[in-house]
Amino acid sequence: MTQSTPIITLDGLGKRFGEGKKSFTALSNIEFEVFENDFITLVGASGCGKSTLLRIIAGLEHFTEGEVTVLGKPVRGPGMDRGMVFQNYSLYPWLTVYENIVYPYSVPRFSRQNPDVLLEAGYRASMLIQLMGLETSRDAYPSQLSGGMQQRVAIARALITRPKILLMDEPFGALDAQTREVMHDLIRHVYLMEGTTILFVTHDVDEAVYLGNKVLVLAPRPGRIDSVYDVPFERFRTREMKFSAAFYDLRERILARIRETAGTSTDEDLLRKLSTKMQAG
Ligand SMILES: Nc1ncnc2c1ncn2[C@@H]1O[C@H](COP(=O)(O)OP(=O)(O)OP(=O)(O)O)[C@@H](O)[C@H]1O
């Protein structure tokens, strides 16, 4: 697959929840192409459909209009070509770190295969354990790990089958600021080492600019693509970048655009809207 062949194609994609009068259009006419080795971060006002879009690409949610194609094939459900990481780690508490990571290979499709495949899975798990800095926790259970470590395990598990695409839904949303920073550098490292194409949903515009090569802004009601920003930074990111004028300028432009799409021109506007909503509800 060359740079000019899209790895994911969204063609007139739409999603309606429910039927008839009570139906709700969550996404409308999404047209977008993702290319191999893209790192795309998705931002937008709350409820604009970021998670729904990611879940549709993952094959976890049906769509009601248009078509989604991954690696040239229409999406009809989840597949080994797409790994998914959620905010809440979703590890199996009764399995160790190593067992959680190799778990995808315990499905019958793999476990009935020749032992070489399982041996190779073991090697890959050990490599991922090293890549994620989990060597000393290999035999620990999830409850013995911090949130950041649990999320490293979840990322390793998503990567074990060498998916071409990694779909991440606010994966660092539950982590403290310091751990998030470490995870940012880790995920950029994984991206460069593994050559995976990444789609990453976040509420945090700083995170979106630091991680992404492109930032996709979705507008709400109905969810649609509003704008795409190219991130003008090197493949290797450094924390100093966050203090540069270019970073600040891009972040401010994206934040302003999100506010505009949400119909709020300032943070005060947004707070006023929220408090009116709370009083009403
Ligand atoms: N199962 C469902 N049934 C009905 N409506 C739903 C369902 N799931 C999501 N929605 C609605 O679809 C819209 C998009 O939801 P989604 O979670 O994708 O948005 P989001 O941009 O990820 O939100 P947030 O930023 O708050 O996480 C929201 O208005 C939500 O209420």
Short mmCIF file of N, CA, C and O in Angstrom, two decimals, residues 36-40 131 159 166 185-198 211-213 235 237:
data_model
loop_
_atom_site.label_atom_id
_atom_site.label_comp_id
_atom_site.label_asym_id
_atom_site.label_seq_id
_atom_site.Cartn_x
_atom_site.Cartn_y
_atom_site.Cartn_z
N GLU A 36 -1.55 5.41 5.21
CA GLU A 36 -0.65 4.60 6.01
C GLU A 36 0.32 5.51 6.76
O GLU A 36 0.85 6.46 6.20
N ASN A 37 0.52 5.18 8.03
CA ASN A 37 1.44 5.91 8.90
C ASN A 37 0.96 7.30 9.31
O ASN A 37 1.73 8.09 9.86
N ASP A 38 -0.31 7.61 9.06
CA ASP A 38 -0.90 8.85 9.60
C ASP A 38 -1.03 8.69 11.12
O ASP A 38 -1.26 7.58 11.61
N PHE A 39 -0.91 9.79 11.83
CA PHE A 39 -1.28 9.83 13.25
C PHE A 39 -2.29 10.97 13.35
O PHE A 39 -1.93 12.14 13.34
N ILE A 40 -3.56 10.60 13.38
CA ILE A 40 -4.62 11.60 13.35
C ILE A 40 -5.28 11.71 14.71
O ILE A 40 -5.69 10.70 15.29
N LEU A 131 9.18 -2.91 25.24
CA LEU A 131 8.87 -1.62 24.62
C LEU A 131 8.06 -0.74 25.58
O LEU A 131 8.24 0.47 25.65
N LEU A 159 -1.55 -4.27 20.33
CA LEU A 159 -0.53 -4.35 19.27
C LEU A 159 -0.06 -5.78 18.99
O LEU A 159 0.65 -6.01 18.01
N LEU A 166 -4.26 1.44 14.79
CA LEU A 166 -4.54 1.48 16.22
C LEU A 166 -5.57 2.58 16.47
O LEU A 166 -5.35 3.73 16.09
N ASP A 185 4.96 10.48 25.26
CA ASP A 185 6.23 10.16 24.62
C ASP A 185 6.29 8.68 24.27
O ASP A 185 6.84 8.29 23.23
N LEU A 186 5.69 7.85 25.12
CA LEU A 186 5.68 6.41 24.86
C LEU A 186 4.89 6.10 23.57
O LEU A 186 5.36 5.33 22.72
N ILE A 187 3.75 6.71 23.42
CA ILE A 187 2.91 6.37 22.25
C ILE A 187 3.55 6.90 20.96
O ILE A 187 3.47 6.26 19.91
N ARG A 188 4.23 8.04 21.04
CA ARG A 188 4.95 8.52 19.85
C ARG A 188 6.07 7.55 19.52
O ARG A 188 6.33 7.25 18.35
N HIS A 189 6.73 7.02 20.55
CA HIS A 189 7.82 6.06 20.36
C HIS A 189 7.27 4.79 19.69
O HIS A 189 7.82 4.27 18.72
N VAL A 190 6.14 4.31 20.22
CA VAL A 190 5.49 3.11 19.66
C VAL A 190 5.14 3.35 18.20
O VAL A 190 5.38 2.52 17.32
N TYR A 191 4.60 4.52 17.92
CA TYR A 191 4.19 4.89 16.56
C TYR A 191 5.39 4.85 15.62
O TYR A 191 5.32 4.29 14.52
N LEU A 192 6.52 5.40 16.07
CA LEU A 192 7.70 5.42 15.20
C LEU A 192 8.31 4.03 15.05
O LEU A 192 8.76 3.66 13.98
N MET A 193 8.29 3.25 16.13
CA MET A 193 8.91 1.91 16.09
C MET A 193 8.07 0.92 15.29
O MET A 193 8.59 0.10 14.56
N GLU A 194 6.75 0.98 15.48
CA GLU A 194 5.87 -0.04 14.90
C GLU A 194 5.32 0.36 13.53
O GLU A 194 4.80 -0.48 12.81
N GLY A 195 5.38 1.64 13.22
CA GLY A 195 4.85 2.11 11.94
C GLY A 195 3.34 1.96 11.81
O GLY A 195 2.80 1.85 10.71
N THR A 196 2.66 1.95 12.97
CA THR A 196 1.21 1.78 12.97
C THR A 196 0.52 3.09 12.57
O THR A 196 1.02 4.17 12.88
N THR A 197 -0.61 2.98 11.91
CA THR A 197 -1.44 4.15 11.62
C THR A 197 -2.35 4.35 12.83
O THR A 197 -2.97 3.39 13.30
N ILE A 198 -2.39 5.57 13.36
CA ILE A 198 -3.13 5.78 14.61
C ILE A 198 -4.24 6.82 14.45
O ILE A 198 -4.03 7.89 13.86
N LEU A 211 0.63 15.03 19.86
CA LEU A 211 0.72 13.66 19.35
C LEU A 211 0.50 13.56 17.85
O LEU A 211 1.15 12.75 17.17
N GLY A 212 -0.43 14.33 17.32
CA GLY A 212 -0.89 14.08 15.96
C GLY A 212 0.01 14.66 14.88
O GLY A 212 0.79 15.59 15.10
N ASN A 213 -0.10 14.08 13.69
CA ASN A 213 0.47 14.70 12.50
C ASN A 213 -0.60 15.56 11.82
O ASN A 213 -0.29 16.49 11.10
N ARG A 235 8.94 14.49 13.33
CA ARG A 235 8.43 13.17 13.75
C ARG A 235 8.78 12.91 15.22
O ARG A 235 8.02 12.35 15.96
N ARG A 237 9.07 14.25 18.75
CA ARG A 237 8.53 15.38 19.49
C ARG A 237 9.31 15.56 20.80
O ARG A 237 9.75 14.58 21.39
#
